[in-house]
PDB file of C-alpha atoms in Angstrom:
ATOM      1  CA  UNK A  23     -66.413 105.319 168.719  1.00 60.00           C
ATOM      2  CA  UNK A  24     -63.782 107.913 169.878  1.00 65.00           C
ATOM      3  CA  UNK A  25     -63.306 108.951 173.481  1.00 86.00           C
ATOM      4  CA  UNK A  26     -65.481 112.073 175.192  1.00 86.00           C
ATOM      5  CA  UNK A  27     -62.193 113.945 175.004  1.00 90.00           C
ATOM      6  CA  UNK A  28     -61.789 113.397 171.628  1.00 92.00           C
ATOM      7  CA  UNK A  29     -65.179 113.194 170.671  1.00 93.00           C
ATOM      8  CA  UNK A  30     -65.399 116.536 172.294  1.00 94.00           C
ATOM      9  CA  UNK A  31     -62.289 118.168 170.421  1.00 95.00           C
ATOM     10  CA  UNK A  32     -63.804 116.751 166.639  1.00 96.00           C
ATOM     11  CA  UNK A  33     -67.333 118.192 167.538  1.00 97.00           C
ATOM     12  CA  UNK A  34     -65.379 121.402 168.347  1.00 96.00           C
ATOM     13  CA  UNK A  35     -63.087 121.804 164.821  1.00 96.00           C
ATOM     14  CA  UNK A  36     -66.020 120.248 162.550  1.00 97.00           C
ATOM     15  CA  UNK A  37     -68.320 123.273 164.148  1.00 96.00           C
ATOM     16  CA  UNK A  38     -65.458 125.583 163.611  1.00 95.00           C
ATOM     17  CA  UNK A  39     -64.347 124.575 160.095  1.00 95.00           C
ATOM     18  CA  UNK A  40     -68.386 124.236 158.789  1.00 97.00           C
ATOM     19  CA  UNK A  41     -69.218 127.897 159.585  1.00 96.00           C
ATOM     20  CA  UNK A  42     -72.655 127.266 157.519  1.00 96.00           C
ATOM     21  CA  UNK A  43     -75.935 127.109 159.279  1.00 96.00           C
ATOM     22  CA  UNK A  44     -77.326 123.390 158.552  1.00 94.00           C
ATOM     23  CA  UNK A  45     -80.727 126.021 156.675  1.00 94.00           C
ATOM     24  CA  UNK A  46     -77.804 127.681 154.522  1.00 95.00           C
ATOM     25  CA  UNK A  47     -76.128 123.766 153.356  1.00 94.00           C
ATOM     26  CA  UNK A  48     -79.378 122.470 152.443  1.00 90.00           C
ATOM     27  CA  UNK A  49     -80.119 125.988 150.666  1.00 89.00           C
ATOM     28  CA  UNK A  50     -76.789 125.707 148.884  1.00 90.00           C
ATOM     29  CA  UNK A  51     -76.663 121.962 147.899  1.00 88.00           C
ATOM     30  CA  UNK A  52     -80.414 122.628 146.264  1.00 82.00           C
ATOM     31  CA  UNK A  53     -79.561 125.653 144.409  1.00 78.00           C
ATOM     32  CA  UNK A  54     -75.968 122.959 143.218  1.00 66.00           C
ATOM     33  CA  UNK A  55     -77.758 120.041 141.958  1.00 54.00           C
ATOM     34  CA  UNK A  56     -80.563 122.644 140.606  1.00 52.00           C
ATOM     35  CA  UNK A  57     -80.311 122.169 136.275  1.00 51.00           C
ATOM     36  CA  UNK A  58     -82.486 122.802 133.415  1.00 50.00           C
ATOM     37  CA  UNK A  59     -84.157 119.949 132.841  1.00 52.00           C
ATOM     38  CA  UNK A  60     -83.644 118.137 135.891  1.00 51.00           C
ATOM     39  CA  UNK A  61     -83.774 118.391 139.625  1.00 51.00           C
ATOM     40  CA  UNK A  62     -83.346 116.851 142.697  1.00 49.00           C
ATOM     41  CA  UNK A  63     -85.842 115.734 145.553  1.00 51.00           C
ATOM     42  CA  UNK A  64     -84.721 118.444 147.717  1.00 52.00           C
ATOM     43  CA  UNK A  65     -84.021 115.562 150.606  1.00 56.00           C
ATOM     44  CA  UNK A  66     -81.623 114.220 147.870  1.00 52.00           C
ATOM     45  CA  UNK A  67     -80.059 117.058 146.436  1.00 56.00           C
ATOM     46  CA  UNK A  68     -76.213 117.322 146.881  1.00 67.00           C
ATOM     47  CA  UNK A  69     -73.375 115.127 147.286  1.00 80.00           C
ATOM     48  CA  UNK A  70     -73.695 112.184 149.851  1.00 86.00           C
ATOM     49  CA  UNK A  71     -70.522 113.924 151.841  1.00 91.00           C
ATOM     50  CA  UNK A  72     -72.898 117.389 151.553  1.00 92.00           C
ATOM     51  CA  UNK A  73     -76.011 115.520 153.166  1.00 92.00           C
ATOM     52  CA  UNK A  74     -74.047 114.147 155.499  1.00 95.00           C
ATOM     53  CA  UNK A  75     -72.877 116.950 156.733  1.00 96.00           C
ATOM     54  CA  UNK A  76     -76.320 118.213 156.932  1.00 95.00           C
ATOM     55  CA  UNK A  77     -77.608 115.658 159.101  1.00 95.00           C
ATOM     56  CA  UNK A  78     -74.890 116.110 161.522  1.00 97.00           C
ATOM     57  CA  UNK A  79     -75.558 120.015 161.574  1.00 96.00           C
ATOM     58  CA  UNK A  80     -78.537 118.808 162.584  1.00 95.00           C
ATOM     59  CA  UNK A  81     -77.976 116.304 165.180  1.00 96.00           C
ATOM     60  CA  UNK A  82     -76.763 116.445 169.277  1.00 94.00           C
ATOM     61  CA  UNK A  83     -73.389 115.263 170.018  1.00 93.00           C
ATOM     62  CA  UNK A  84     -74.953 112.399 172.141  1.00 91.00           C
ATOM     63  CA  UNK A  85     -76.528 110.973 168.742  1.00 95.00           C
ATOM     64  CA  UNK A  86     -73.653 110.965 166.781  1.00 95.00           C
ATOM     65  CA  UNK A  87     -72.982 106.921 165.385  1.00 95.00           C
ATOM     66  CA  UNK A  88     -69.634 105.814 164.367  1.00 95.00           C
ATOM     67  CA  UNK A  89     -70.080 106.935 160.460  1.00 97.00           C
ATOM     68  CA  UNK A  90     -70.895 110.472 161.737  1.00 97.00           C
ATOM     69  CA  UNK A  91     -67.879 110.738 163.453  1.00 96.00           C
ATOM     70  CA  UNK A  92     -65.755 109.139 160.370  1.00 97.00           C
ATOM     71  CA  UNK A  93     -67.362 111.655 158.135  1.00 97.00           C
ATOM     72  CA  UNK A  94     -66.779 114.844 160.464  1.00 97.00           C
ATOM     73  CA  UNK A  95     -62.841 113.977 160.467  1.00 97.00           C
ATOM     74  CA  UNK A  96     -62.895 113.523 156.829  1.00 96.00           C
ATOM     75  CA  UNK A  97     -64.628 116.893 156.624  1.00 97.00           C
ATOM     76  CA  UNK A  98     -62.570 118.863 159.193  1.00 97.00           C
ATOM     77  CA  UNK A  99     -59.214 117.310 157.218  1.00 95.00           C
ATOM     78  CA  UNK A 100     -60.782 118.066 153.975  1.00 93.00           C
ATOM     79  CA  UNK A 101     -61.304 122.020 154.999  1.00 93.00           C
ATOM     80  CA  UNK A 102     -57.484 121.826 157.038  1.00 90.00           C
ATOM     81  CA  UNK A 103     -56.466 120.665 153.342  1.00 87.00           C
ATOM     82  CA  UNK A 104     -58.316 124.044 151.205  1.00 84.00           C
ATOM     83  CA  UNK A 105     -58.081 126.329 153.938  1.00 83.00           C
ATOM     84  CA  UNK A 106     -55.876 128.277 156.003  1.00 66.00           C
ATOM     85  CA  UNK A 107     -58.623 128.701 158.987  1.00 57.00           C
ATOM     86  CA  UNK A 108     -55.839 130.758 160.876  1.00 56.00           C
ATOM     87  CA  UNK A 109     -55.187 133.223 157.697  1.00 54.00           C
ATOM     88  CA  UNK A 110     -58.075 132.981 154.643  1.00 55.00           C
ATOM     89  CA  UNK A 111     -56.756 135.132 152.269  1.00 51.00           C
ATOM     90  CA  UNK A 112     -58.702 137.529 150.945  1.00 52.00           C
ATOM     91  CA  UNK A 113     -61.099 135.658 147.862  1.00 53.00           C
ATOM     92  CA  UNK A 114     -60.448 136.562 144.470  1.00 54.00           C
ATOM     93  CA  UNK A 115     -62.183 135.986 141.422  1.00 51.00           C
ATOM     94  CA  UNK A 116     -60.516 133.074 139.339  1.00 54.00           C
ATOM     95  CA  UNK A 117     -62.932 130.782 138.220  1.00 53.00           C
ATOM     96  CA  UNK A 118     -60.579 128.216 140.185  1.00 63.00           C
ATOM     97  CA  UNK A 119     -61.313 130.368 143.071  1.00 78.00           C
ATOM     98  CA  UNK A 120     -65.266 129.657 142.616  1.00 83.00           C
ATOM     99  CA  UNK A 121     -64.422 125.889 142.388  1.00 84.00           C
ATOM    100  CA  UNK A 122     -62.829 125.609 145.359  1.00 86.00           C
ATOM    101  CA  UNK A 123     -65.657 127.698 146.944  1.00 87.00           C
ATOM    102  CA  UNK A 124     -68.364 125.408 145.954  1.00 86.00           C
ATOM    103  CA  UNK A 125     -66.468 122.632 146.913  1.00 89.00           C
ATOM    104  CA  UNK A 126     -65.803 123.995 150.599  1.00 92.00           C
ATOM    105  CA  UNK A 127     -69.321 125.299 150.471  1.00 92.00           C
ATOM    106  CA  UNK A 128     -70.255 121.585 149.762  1.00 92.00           C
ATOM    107  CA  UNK A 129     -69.007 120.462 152.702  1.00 94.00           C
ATOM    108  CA  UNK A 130     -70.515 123.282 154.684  1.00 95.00           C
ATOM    109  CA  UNK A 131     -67.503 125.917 154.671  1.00 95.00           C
ATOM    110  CA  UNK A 132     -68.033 129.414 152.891  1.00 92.00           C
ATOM    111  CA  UNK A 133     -64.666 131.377 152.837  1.00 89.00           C
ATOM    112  CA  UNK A 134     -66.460 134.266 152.366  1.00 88.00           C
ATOM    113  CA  UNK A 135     -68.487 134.605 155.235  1.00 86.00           C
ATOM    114  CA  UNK A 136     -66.452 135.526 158.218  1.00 76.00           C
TER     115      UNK A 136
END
């Protein structure tokens, strides 16, 4: 597992970059997998990356386990990747503009809220 220092610096960016509540990713990643005919136990509804996140929004620092900490850089370089955190522009309304939403709000970022 990483060092406190650096432990401490990821469990600073993933909180900054996944600016939903852990009650508004499990709300989003039921209303996602939500279809017609079919739906998810809500325990098992979203991507495995999604519920991961989830269970780390839900967790202390002290109980993080190796895989946590692998999945909260993938998520923090994922976000870096989609999103200028310094500058967000302001969202528009290209249906490539919702995609990219969803998928940042599938890993627990909403550009929209500020």
């Amino acid at each position: 597992m990483a060092d406190a220092l650096e432990l401490d610096a990821l469990w600073t960016d993933f909180h900054r970059v996944v600016n939903m509540t852990s009650a508004e990713l499990a709300a989003w990643l039921k209303v996602r997998d939500a279809a017609e005919e079919t739906e998810p136990l809500p325990e098992q509804a979203g991507t495995p990356t999604g519920q991961r996140v989830l269970a780390i929004l839900q967790k202390r620092r002290t109980d993080l386990t190796d895989d946590d900490v692998r999945v909260m850089y993938e998520v923090v370089d994922t976000v870096g990747d989609l999103v200028d955190m310094e500058d967000e522009p302001d969202p528009e309304t290209a249906p490539e503009d919702t995609r990219r939403r969803h998928r940042l709000m599938t890993l627990g970022h909403d550009p929209l809220k500020p």
